Coordinates of C-alpha atoms in Angstrom, one line a residue:
Chain X
X1 CA 0.0 0.0 0.0
X2 CA 1.4 3.4 -1.0
X3 CA 1.6 6.3 1.5
X4 CA -0.2 9.3 0.0
X5 CA 0.7 12.9 0.3
X6 CA -1.9 15.6 0.9
X7 CA -1.4 19.3 0.4
X8 CA -3.2 21.9 2.5
X9 CA -3.5 25.7 2.4
X10 CA -3.8 27.1 5.9
X11 CA -4.6 30.6 7.1
X12 CA -3.1 31.8 10.4
X13 CA -2.9 34.8 12.7
X14 CA -0.2 36.1 15.0
X15 CA 0.8 38.8 17.4
X16 CA 4.2 39.6 15.9
X17 CA 5.9 41.4 18.9
X18 CA 7.2 38.1 20.3
X19 CA 8.7 36.8 17.1
X20 CA 11.7 37.5 14.9
X21 CA 9.3 37.6 11.9
X22 CA 7.2 34.9 10.3
X23 CA 10.1 33.1 8.6
X24 CA 11.9 30.2 10.2
X25 CA 15.2 30.9 11.9
X26 CA 17.8 28.7 13.5
X27 CA 16.2 27.3 16.7
X28 CA 19.1 28.4 18.9
X29 CA 18.2 32.1 18.8
X30 CA 16.5 33.7 21.8
X31 CA 13.7 34.9 19.6
X32 CA 12.6 32.7 16.7
X33 CA 10.2 32.9 13.8
X34 CA 6.4 32.0 13.7
X35 CA 7.3 29.2 11.3
X36 CA 9.4 27.5 13.9
X37 CA 6.3 27.2 16.1
X38 CA 4.1 26.1 13.3
X39 CA 6.5 23.3 12.3
X40 CA 7.0 22.2 15.9
X41 CA 3.3 21.9 16.3
X42 CA 3.0 20.0 13.0
X43 CA 5.4 17.3 14.2
X44 CA 2.5 16.2 16.5
X45 CA 0.7 15.0 13.4
X46 CA 3.3 12.2 13.2
X47 CA 4.1 12.6 9.5
X48 CA 6.5 10.2 7.9
X49 CA 8.4 13.1 6.3
X50 CA 9.0 16.3 8.4
X51 CA 6.4 19.0 7.5
X52 CA 7.6 22.3 6.0
X53 CA 5.4 25.3 5.8
X54 CA 5.8 27.3 2.6
X55 CA 4.7 30.8 3.8
X56 CA 3.0 33.1 1.3
X57 CA 4.0 36.5 2.7
X58 CA 7.1 37.4 4.7
X59 CA 6.6 39.7 7.7
X60 CA 9.4 41.3 9.8
X61 CA 10.0 41.3 13.5
X62 CA 7.2 43.0 15.3
X63 CA 4.8 42.9 12.3
X64 CA 1.4 41.3 13.0
X65 CA -0.9 39.2 10.8
X66 CA -4.7 39.2 11.0
X67 CA -4.3 36.5 8.4
X68 CA -1.2 35.1 6.7
X69 CA -1.2 31.9 4.7
X70 CA 1.0 28.9 3.9
X71 CA 0.8 25.5 2.2
X72 CA 2.2 22.3 3.7
X73 CA 2.3 18.7 2.6
X74 CA 1.5 15.9 4.9
X75 CA 2.6 12.4 4.2
X76 CA 1.1 9.8 6.6
X77 CA 1.9 6.1 7.2
X78 CA 0.6 3.7 4.5
X79 CA -3.1 3.1 5.0
X80 CA -3.8 6.1 7.2
X81 CA -6.4 8.5 5.6
X82 CA -5.6 12.2 4.9
X83 CA -6.4 14.5 7.7
X84 CA -9.7 16.3 7.6
X85 CA -9.5 20.1 7.5
X86 CA -11.1 20.5 11.0
X87 CA -8.8 17.9 12.5
X88 CA -5.8 19.7 11.2
X89 CA -6.9 23.1 12.6
X90 CA -7.7 21.6 16.0
X91 CA -4.4 19.6 16.3
X92 CA -2.2 22.5 15.3
X93 CA -4.0 25.0 17.6
X94 CA -3.8 22.5 20.5
X95 CA 0.0 22.2 20.1
X96 CA 0.5 25.9 19.6
X97 CA -1.1 26.2 23.1
X98 CA -0.5 29.6 24.6
X99 CA 1.6 31.0 21.7
X100 CA -0.2 34.0 20.2
X101 CA -0.4 32.2 16.9
X102 CA -3.7 30.6 15.7
X103 CA -4.7 28.6 12.7
X104 CA -7.9 30.1 11.3
X105 CA -8.8 27.9 8.4
X106 CA -7.4 24.9 6.4
X107 CA -8.3 23.8 2.9
X108 CA -7.2 20.6 1.0
X109 CA -5.6 21.8 -2.3
X110 CA -4.2 20.2 -5.3
X111 CA -0.5 19.3 -5.6
X112 CA 0.1 22.2 -8.0
X113 CA -1.2 24.9 -5.6
X114 CA 1.5 27.1 -4.2
X115 CA 0.7 29.5 -1.3
X116 CA 3.1 32.1 -2.5
X117 CA 2.9 31.9 -6.3
X118 CA -0.9 31.3 -6.5
X119 CA -1.7 34.4 -4.4
X120 CA -3.5 37.1 -6.4
X121 CA -2.8 39.9 -4.0
X122 CA -1.9 40.9 -0.4
X123 CA -3.6 43.5 1.7
X124 CA -1.8 45.3 4.6
X125 CA -3.3 47.6 7.2
X126 CA -1.2 50.1 9.1
X127 CA -2.7 51.6 12.3
X128 CA -1.8 55.2 13.3
X129 CA -2.7 57.0 16.5
X130 CA -2.9 60.8 16.8
X131 CA -3.4 62.9 19.9
X132 CA -0.5 61.6 21.9
X133 CA 2.2 64.1 22.9
X134 CA 4.5 61.2 23.9
X135 CA 4.6 57.4 23.3
X136 CA 3.8 56.9 27.1
X137 CA 0.3 58.2 26.3
X138 CA -0.5 55.2 24.1
X139 CA -3.3 53.3 25.9
X140 CA -1.7 50.2 27.5
X141 CA -4.1 47.9 25.5
X142 CA -2.8 49.4 22.2
X143 CA 1.0 49.1 22.9
X144 CA 2.9 47.3 20.1
X145 CA -0.3 47.5 18.0
X146 CA -0.1 51.0 16.5
X147 CA 2.3 53.9 15.8
X148 CA 1.9 57.3 17.4
X149 CA 4.1 59.4 15.2
X150 CA 6.3 61.6 17.4
X151 CA 6.6 65.4 17.3
X152 CA 4.6 68.4 18.3
X153 CA 2.0 67.6 15.8
X154 CA -0.9 66.0 17.6
X155 CA -2.9 65.6 14.4
X156 CA -2.2 64.7 10.8
X157 CA -3.3 66.5 7.7
X158 CA -5.3 63.6 6.3
X159 CA -6.5 65.2 3.1
X160 CA -2.8 65.9 2.2
X161 CA -2.0 62.3 2.9
X162 CA -4.9 61.1 0.7
X163 CA -3.7 63.4 -2.1
X164 CA -0.2 61.9 -1.7
X165 CA -1.5 58.4 -1.7
X166 CA -2.9 58.9 -5.2
X167 CA 0.6 59.3 -6.6
X168 CA 1.4 55.8 -5.2
X169 CA -1.6 54.1 -6.8
X170 CA -1.0 52.2 -10.0
X171 CA 2.1 50.7 -11.7
X172 CA 5.4 52.3 -10.7
X173 CA 9.1 51.6 -10.2
X174 CA 9.1 51.6 -6.3
X175 CA 12.9 51.6 -6.0
X176 CA 12.8 54.6 -3.6
X177 CA 10.3 52.8 -1.4
X178 CA 12.2 49.6 -0.8
X179 CA 14.9 48.8 1.7
X180 CA 17.9 46.9 0.3
X181 CA 19.1 43.6 1.8
X182 CA 21.2 40.8 0.4
X183 CA 18.2 39.2 -1.3
X184 CA 16.6 42.2 -2.9
X185 CA 19.1 43.7 -5.5
X186 CA 18.0 41.4 -8.3
X187 CA 14.2 41.7 -7.5
X188 CA 12.4 43.7 -10.1
X189 CA 11.2 47.0 -8.5
X190 CA 8.0 47.5 -10.5
X191 CA 4.8 46.9 -8.6
X192 CA 1.1 47.7 -9.1
X193 CA -0.6 49.2 -6.1
X194 CA -4.3 48.4 -6.5
X195 CA -5.5 50.2 -3.3
X196 CA -4.2 53.0 -1.1
X197 CA -6.8 54.2 1.4
X198 CA -6.7 56.2 4.6
X199 CA -9.7 55.8 6.8
X200 CA -10.6 56.6 10.5
X201 CA -10.6 53.4 12.6
X202 CA -11.8 52.4 16.0
X203 CA -9.3 51.7 18.8
X204 CA -9.6 48.9 21.3
X205 CA -12.4 50.0 23.7
X206 CA -11.9 53.6 22.5
X207 CA -15.7 54.2 23.0
X208 CA -14.8 54.2 26.7
X209 CA -12.0 56.8 26.5
X210 CA -14.1 59.9 27.1
X211 CA -11.4 62.1 28.4
X212 CA -8.9 61.8 25.5
X213 CA -8.7 63.2 22.0
X214 CA -7.1 60.0 20.6
X215 CA -7.8 59.3 17.0
X216 CA -7.0 56.1 15.2
X217 CA -6.4 55.9 11.4
X218 CA -5.8 53.0 9.1
X219 CA -3.8 53.1 6.0
X220 CA -4.6 50.2 3.7
X221 CA -2.6 49.0 0.7
X222 CA -3.3 46.1 -1.7
X223 CA -0.9 44.8 -4.4
X224 CA -0.1 41.5 -5.9
X225 CA 3.2 41.7 -4.0
X226 CA 5.3 44.2 -2.2
X227 CA 9.0 45.1 -2.1
X228 CA 11.1 44.7 1.1
X229 CA 9.7 47.2 3.7
X230 CA 7.7 48.9 1.0
X231 CA 4.6 49.3 3.2
X232 CA 6.5 50.8 6.1
X233 CA 8.3 53.2 3.8
X234 CA 5.1 54.3 2.1
X235 CA 3.3 54.8 5.4
X236 CA 6.2 56.8 6.8
X237 CA 6.3 59.0 3.8
X238 CA 2.6 59.6 4.0
X239 CA 2.8 60.5 7.7
X240 CA 5.6 62.9 6.8
X241 CA 3.1 64.5 4.4
X242 CA 0.5 64.6 7.2
X243 CA 3.0 66.3 9.4
X244 CA 3.9 68.9 6.8
X245 CA 7.5 67.6 6.5
X246 CA 6.9 66.6 2.9
X247 CA 4.4 67.7 0.3
X248 CA 2.2 65.4 -1.8
X249 CA 4.3 66.5 -4.8
X250 CA 7.4 65.3 -3.0
X251 CA 5.9 61.7 -3.0
X252 CA 5.6 61.9 -6.8
X253 CA 9.2 63.1 -7.0
X254 CA 10.5 60.4 -4.7
X255 CA 8.9 57.8 -6.9
X256 CA 10.5 59.4 -10.0
X257 CA 14.0 59.4 -8.5
X258 CA 13.9 55.5 -8.3
X259 CA 16.7 55.4 -5.7
X260 CA 16.4 53.7 -2.3
X261 CA 19.0 56.1 -0.9
X262 CA 16.8 59.1 -1.7
X263 CA 14.2 58.1 0.8
X264 CA 14.3 60.4 3.9
X265 CA 15.9 58.2 6.6
X266 CA 13.7 59.5 9.4
X267 CA 10.5 58.5 7.6
X268 CA 10.3 54.7 7.8
X269 CA 7.3 53.7 10.0
X270 CA 8.1 51.2 12.8
X271 CA 6.8 47.6 12.6
X272 CA 4.4 47.8 15.5
X273 CA 1.5 49.4 13.5
X274 CA 1.7 47.0 10.6
X275 CA -0.8 44.1 10.1
X276 CA -1.0 41.7 7.1
X277 CA -4.7 41.7 6.8
X278 CA -5.3 39.1 4.0
X279 CA -3.8 37.1 1.3
X280 CA -6.2 36.8 -1.6
X281 CA -6.4 33.8 -4.0
Chain O
X1 CA 10.9 77.2 56.2
X2 CA 8.2 74.5 56.5
X3 CA 8.0 71.6 54.2
X4 CA 4.5 71.5 52.7
X5 CA 2.5 68.4 51.8
X6 CA 0.4 68.3 48.7
X7 CA -2.4 65.8 47.9
X8 CA -3.1 64.6 44.4
X9 CA -5.8 62.4 42.8
X10 CA -4.4 60.4 40.0
X11 CA -6.2 58.3 37.4
X12 CA -4.4 55.3 35.9
X13 CA -4.8 52.4 33.5
X14 CA -3.3 48.9 33.4
X15 CA -3.3 45.6 31.6
X16 CA -4.0 43.3 34.6
X17 CA -2.8 40.0 33.3
X18 CA 0.8 40.7 34.5
X19 CA -0.1 41.6 38.0
X20 CA -1.4 40.0 41.2
X21 CA -4.1 42.6 41.3
X22 CA -4.0 46.4 41.9
X23 CA -3.2 46.3 45.6
X24 CA 0.4 46.2 47.0
X25 CA 1.9 42.9 47.8
X26 CA 5.2 41.9 49.5
X27 CA 7.9 42.7 47.0
X28 CA 9.5 39.2 47.2
X29 CA 6.6 37.5 45.2
X30 CA 7.1 36.5 41.6
X31 CA 4.1 38.5 40.6
X32 CA 3.4 41.7 42.5
X33 CA 0.6 44.4 42.5
X34 CA 0.2 47.4 40.3
X35 CA 0.6 49.5 43.4
X36 CA 4.1 48.2 43.9
X37 CA 5.1 49.6 40.5
X38 CA 3.3 52.9 41.2
X39 CA 5.1 53.5 44.5
X40 CA 8.4 52.4 43.0
X41 CA 8.0 55.0 40.3
X42 CA 7.0 57.6 42.8
X43 CA 10.3 57.3 44.7
X44 CA 11.9 59.1 41.8
X45 CA 10.0 62.2 42.9
X46 CA 12.5 62.3 45.8
X47 CA 9.9 62.9 48.5
X48 CA 11.1 63.4 52.1
X49 CA 8.4 60.8 53.3
X50 CA 7.8 57.6 51.2
X51 CA 4.8 58.0 49.0
X52 CA 1.8 55.7 49.5
X53 CA -1.0 55.3 47.0
X54 CA -4.4 55.0 48.5
X55 CA -6.3 53.1 45.8
X56 CA -10.0 53.7 45.3
X57 CA -11.1 50.4 43.9
X58 CA -9.6 46.9 44.4
X59 CA -9.2 44.7 41.3
X60 CA -8.1 41.0 41.3
X61 CA -5.4 39.2 39.5
X62 CA -6.0 39.4 35.7
X63 CA -8.6 42.2 36.0
X64 CA -7.9 45.3 33.9
X65 CA -8.5 49.0 34.4
X66 CA -9.4 51.5 31.7
X67 CA -9.3 53.9 34.5
X68 CA -8.7 53.3 38.3
X69 CA -7.9 56.1 40.8
X70 CA -5.8 56.8 43.9
X71 CA -4.8 59.7 46.1
X72 CA -1.2 60.3 47.3
X73 CA 0.5 62.8 49.4
X74 CA 3.9 64.3 48.3
X75 CA 6.0 66.0 50.9
X76 CA 9.0 67.8 49.4
X77 CA 12.1 69.3 50.9
X78 CA 11.5 72.8 52.5
X79 CA 11.4 75.5 49.9
X80 CA 10.6 73.2 47.0
X81 CA 7.3 74.0 45.3
X82 CA 4.6 71.5 44.9
X83 CA 4.7 69.5 41.7
X84 CA 2.6 70.7 38.8
X85 CA 0.0 68.1 37.6
X86 CA 1.7 67.6 34.2
X87 CA 5.1 67.2 35.8
X88 CA 3.7 64.5 38.1
X89 CA 2.1 62.6 35.2
X90 CA 5.3 62.8 33.1
X91 CA 7.6 61.7 35.9
X92 CA 5.5 58.8 37.0
X93 CA 5.0 57.5 33.4
X94 CA 8.7 57.9 32.6
X95 CA 9.6 55.7 35.5
X96 CA 6.8 53.2 34.8
X97 CA 8.7 52.7 31.5
X98 CA 7.6 49.6 29.7
X99 CA 5.1 48.4 32.4
X100 CA 1.6 48.3 31.0
X101 CA 0.5 50.8 33.6
X102 CA -0.1 54.4 32.6
X103 CA -1.0 57.6 34.5
X104 CA -3.8 59.3 32.6
X105 CA -4.6 62.4 34.7
X106 CA -3.5 64.1 38.0
X107 CA -5.4 66.7 40.0
X108 CA -4.3 68.6 43.1
X109 CA -6.9 68.1 45.7
X110 CA -7.6 69.2 49.3
X111 CA -6.2 67.3 52.3
X112 CA -9.7 66.0 53.1
X113 CA -10.2 64.4 49.8
X114 CA -10.1 60.5 49.9
X115 CA -9.9 58.5 46.6
X116 CA -11.9 55.7 48.1
X117 CA -14.4 57.4 50.3
X118 CA -15.1 60.4 48.1
X119 CA -16.0 58.2 45.1
X120 CA -19.7 58.5 44.1
X121 CA -19.7 55.3 42.0
X122 CA -17.7 52.8 40.0
X123 CA -18.4 51.5 36.5
X124 CA -17.3 48.1 35.4
X125 CA -17.4 46.6 31.9
X126 CA -17.2 42.9 31.2
X127 CA -16.4 41.8 27.6
X128 CA -18.0 38.6 26.3
X129 CA -17.2 36.8 23.0
X130 CA -19.6 34.5 21.2
X131 CA -19.0 32.4 18.1
X132 CA -16.0 30.4 19.4
X133 CA -16.4 26.6 19.7
X134 CA -13.1 26.5 21.7
X135 CA -10.9 29.0 23.6
X136 CA -8.2 28.5 21.0
X137 CA -10.5 30.3 18.5
X138 CA -10.2 33.6 20.4
X139 CA -8.4 36.1 18.1
X140 CA -4.7 36.4 19.4
X141 CA -5.2 40.1 19.8
X142 CA -8.1 39.6 22.2
X143 CA -6.4 37.0 24.5
X144 CA -6.7 37.8 28.2
X145 CA -9.1 40.7 27.2
X146 CA -12.5 38.9 27.0
X147 CA -14.3 35.7 28.0
X148 CA -15.6 33.2 25.4
X149 CA -18.0 31.1 27.6
X150 CA -17.4 27.4 26.8
X151 CA -20.0 24.9 25.7
X152 CA -21.8 24.0 22.6
X153 CA -23.7 27.2 22.7
X154 CA -22.2 29.5 20.1
X155 CA -24.5 32.3 20.9
X156 CA -26.2 33.8 24.0
X157 CA -29.9 34.5 24.5
X158 CA -29.3 38.2 25.1
X159 CA -33.0 39.2 25.6
X160 CA -33.2 36.6 28.5
X161 CA -30.0 38.1 29.9
X162 CA -31.4 41.6 29.7
X163 CA -34.6 40.4 31.5
X164 CA -32.5 38.8 34.2
X165 CA -30.3 41.9 34.6
X166 CA -33.5 43.9 35.6
X167 CA -33.8 41.8 38.7
X168 CA -30.3 42.9 39.8
X169 CA -31.0 46.6 39.3
X170 CA -31.8 48.6 42.4
X171 CA -31.1 48.0 46.1
X172 CA -30.7 44.4 47.3
X173 CA -28.9 42.2 49.7
X174 CA -26.3 40.7 47.3
X175 CA -25.0 38.0 49.7
X176 CA -25.5 35.3 47.0
X177 CA -23.4 37.3 44.6
X178 CA -20.3 37.8 46.7
X179 CA -17.4 35.5 47.4
X180 CA -16.2 35.3 51.0
X181 CA -12.7 35.9 52.1
X182 CA -11.2 36.8 55.5
X183 CA -12.0 40.5 55.1
X184 CA -15.6 40.2 53.9
X185 CA -17.7 38.6 56.6
X186 CA -18.5 41.8 58.4
X187 CA -19.0 43.9 55.3
X188 CA -22.7 44.9 54.8
X189 CA -24.1 43.0 51.8
X190 CA -26.6 45.6 50.7
X191 CA -25.7 47.4 47.5
X192 CA -27.6 49.6 45.0
X193 CA -27.0 48.7 41.4
X194 CA -27.6 51.9 39.4
X195 CA -26.9 50.4 35.9
X196 CA -26.9 46.9 34.4
X197 CA -26.7 47.0 30.6
X198 CA -25.9 44.5 27.9
X199 CA -24.8 45.9 24.6
X200 CA -23.1 44.7 21.4
X201 CA -19.5 45.9 21.3
X202 CA -16.7 46.1 18.7
X203 CA -13.7 43.8 19.0
X204 CA -10.1 44.8 18.2
X205 CA -9.9 45.1 14.4
X206 CA -13.1 43.0 14.2
X207 CA -14.1 45.0 11.1
X208 CA -11.4 43.0 9.3
X209 CA -12.6 39.5 10.4
X210 CA -14.8 38.9 7.4
X211 CA -14.7 35.1 7.7
X212 CA -15.9 34.6 11.2
X213 CA -19.1 34.9 13.1
X214 CA -17.5 36.4 16.2
X215 CA -19.7 38.7 18.3
X216 CA -18.6 40.8 21.2
X217 CA -20.9 41.9 24.0
X218 CA -20.3 44.3 26.9
X219 CA -22.1 43.9 30.2
X220 CA -21.9 47.2 32.1
X221 CA -22.6 47.7 35.9
X222 CA -22.5 50.9 37.9
X223 CA -22.8 51.1 41.7
X224 CA -21.4 53.2 44.5
X225 CA -19.4 50.1 45.5
X226 CA -19.4 46.4 44.8
X227 CA -18.9 43.3 47.0
X228 CA -15.9 41.0 46.6
X229 CA -16.2 39.3 43.1
X230 CA -19.8 40.6 42.8
X231 CA -19.3 41.7 39.2
X232 CA -17.8 38.4 38.1
X233 CA -20.6 36.4 39.8
X234 CA -23.3 38.6 38.3
X235 CA -21.8 38.3 34.8
X236 CA -21.4 34.5 35.2
X237 CA -25.0 34.2 36.3
X238 CA -26.3 36.3 33.4
X239 CA -24.2 34.2 31.0
X240 CA -25.8 31.0 32.5
X241 CA -29.2 32.6 31.7
X242 CA -28.0 33.4 28.1
X243 CA -27.0 29.7 27.8
X244 CA -30.3 28.4 29.1
X245 CA -28.7 26.9 32.2
X246 CA -30.6 29.3 34.5
X247 CA -33.9 31.3 33.9
X248 CA -34.3 35.0 34.6
X249 CA -36.5 34.0 37.5
X250 CA -33.7 32.0 39.0
X251 CA -31.7 35.2 39.3
X252 CA -34.5 36.7 41.3
X253 CA -34.6 33.6 43.5
X254 CA -30.8 33.6 44.0
X255 CA -31.0 37.1 45.2
X256 CA -33.7 36.2 47.7
X257 CA -31.8 33.3 49.1
X258 CA -29.1 35.7 50.4
X259 CA -26.5 32.9 50.7
X260 CA -23.1 32.9 49.1
X261 CA -23.1 29.1 49.0
X262 CA -26.3 29.0 46.9
X263 CA -24.4 30.5 43.9
X264 CA -23.9 27.8 41.2
X265 CA -20.1 27.1 41.5
X266 CA -19.7 26.7 37.7
X267 CA -20.9 30.2 37.0
X268 CA -18.3 32.7 38.2
X269 CA -16.9 34.5 35.2
X270 CA -13.1 34.6 34.8
X271 CA -11.1 37.8 35.5
X272 CA -9.8 38.2 31.9
X273 CA -13.0 39.9 30.6
X274 CA -13.3 42.4 33.4
X275 CA -12.4 46.1 33.1
X276 CA -12.8 48.8 35.7
X277 CA -14.0 51.5 33.3
X278 CA -14.3 54.5 35.6
X279 CA -14.4 55.8 39.2
X280 CA -16.8 58.8 39.4
X281 CA -16.5 61.7 41.9

């Protein structure tokens, strides 16, 4: 009797502050990747070949996911049936225990399906908080889950940010808006931004904060794929526009320069406010 | 020159999961009280008499505060002026550093003011989550911040809970709805419940959870003061009504029994969903 292999697409959520990012790291580091925990939990499925998660969308240290995705192959002993989707979710979550990582959904897919290459688009949400004169004024329930841009500016010029975001929409060479690392120099820098919205957003229990003038905003971007740190650079540049440090026209000019070094070094947004919202197939 | 003493009322917020409760504990325990951190931070004000916080409202291990309050006296060296309110907030928050405790407001008050005895009422909010078949389905961003009542019931009969809550409103002997500890036997059990509401509530980023049927509810209670664990017992009993384990009439009968032992032992709600929302003066 042959042992058969089954491929699954799983969707999962995590609180990124605890992890070195989503991707696997060597297990001897003090802080490891979300993937390390996923694969450790998957060993409890007793596969005959170690299970690898092929993750659709990289996220950095401190970046969160409302929903990321990955595919994995499970090869069981001959004669054992393929796991049912609910069984798989339950077993993985049981072994993830108290880690702030949670499997949301699982779907059996064909062998040709690839979590990364089959994805049609990714949506990111970045949470901003205004009304804080100092980071210590961030509500304790929102720490690590938003960015309160520093400075004397307690509000942002949102219409200017919305005007600037229009320059980012569409197909561009985003070279200025990527960070370089050893893996990126040969990656093509042209991307198509399908959505760039800035909307007011609720905060956690903010309907109970009657005494404060805190305002939450969400910047949402959708694209087939993004360059390394592109979202954090785009958000940081839009915030600089909202603070009056850059003009909307400067965003257009930064795009046209096509040079990572031209990006104002002060402007990259921190990881704490960034959430991968969804991977669309 | 005389050294003068100034009294302040401060309002503060905390994420209760990390602490043994709000009240001071001996410093050699592995988990100590919020008050320990407040008093440690206050030593940086260099008072000539150690600063004690007189906390208005006790909260247990794992219970959160959107806003609790305390008064404190600061006696400075002769000739030094009293701290300004903003200075006090800034200095305390600076020394609380990364602790999830934050001073929200400070007001200079008269010597006769007492944070606990001058309070007119307290308001608590309890967050419930329905739609989870298992605690592992709680969104990772909501862990320790709500209660997903267990069982096969994925929803609660809210109209029945609202009907039951009406029996709790007003002045009653709440003996059945308190837990006993060494300090409580001589505390009068009559309290006047001014408000008992059950309302739908937003979850953290729940406008982005398109694939789930999660629903958040808030139970809100206001009274001049509460008995030991009264809110958690009242919420637990209302949830039992929502699940069909008790009827609204049972709540009325439990009140009339006036016996702590008569309370169904399964029904006390856990601390994770409980927030002290406000102390009113």
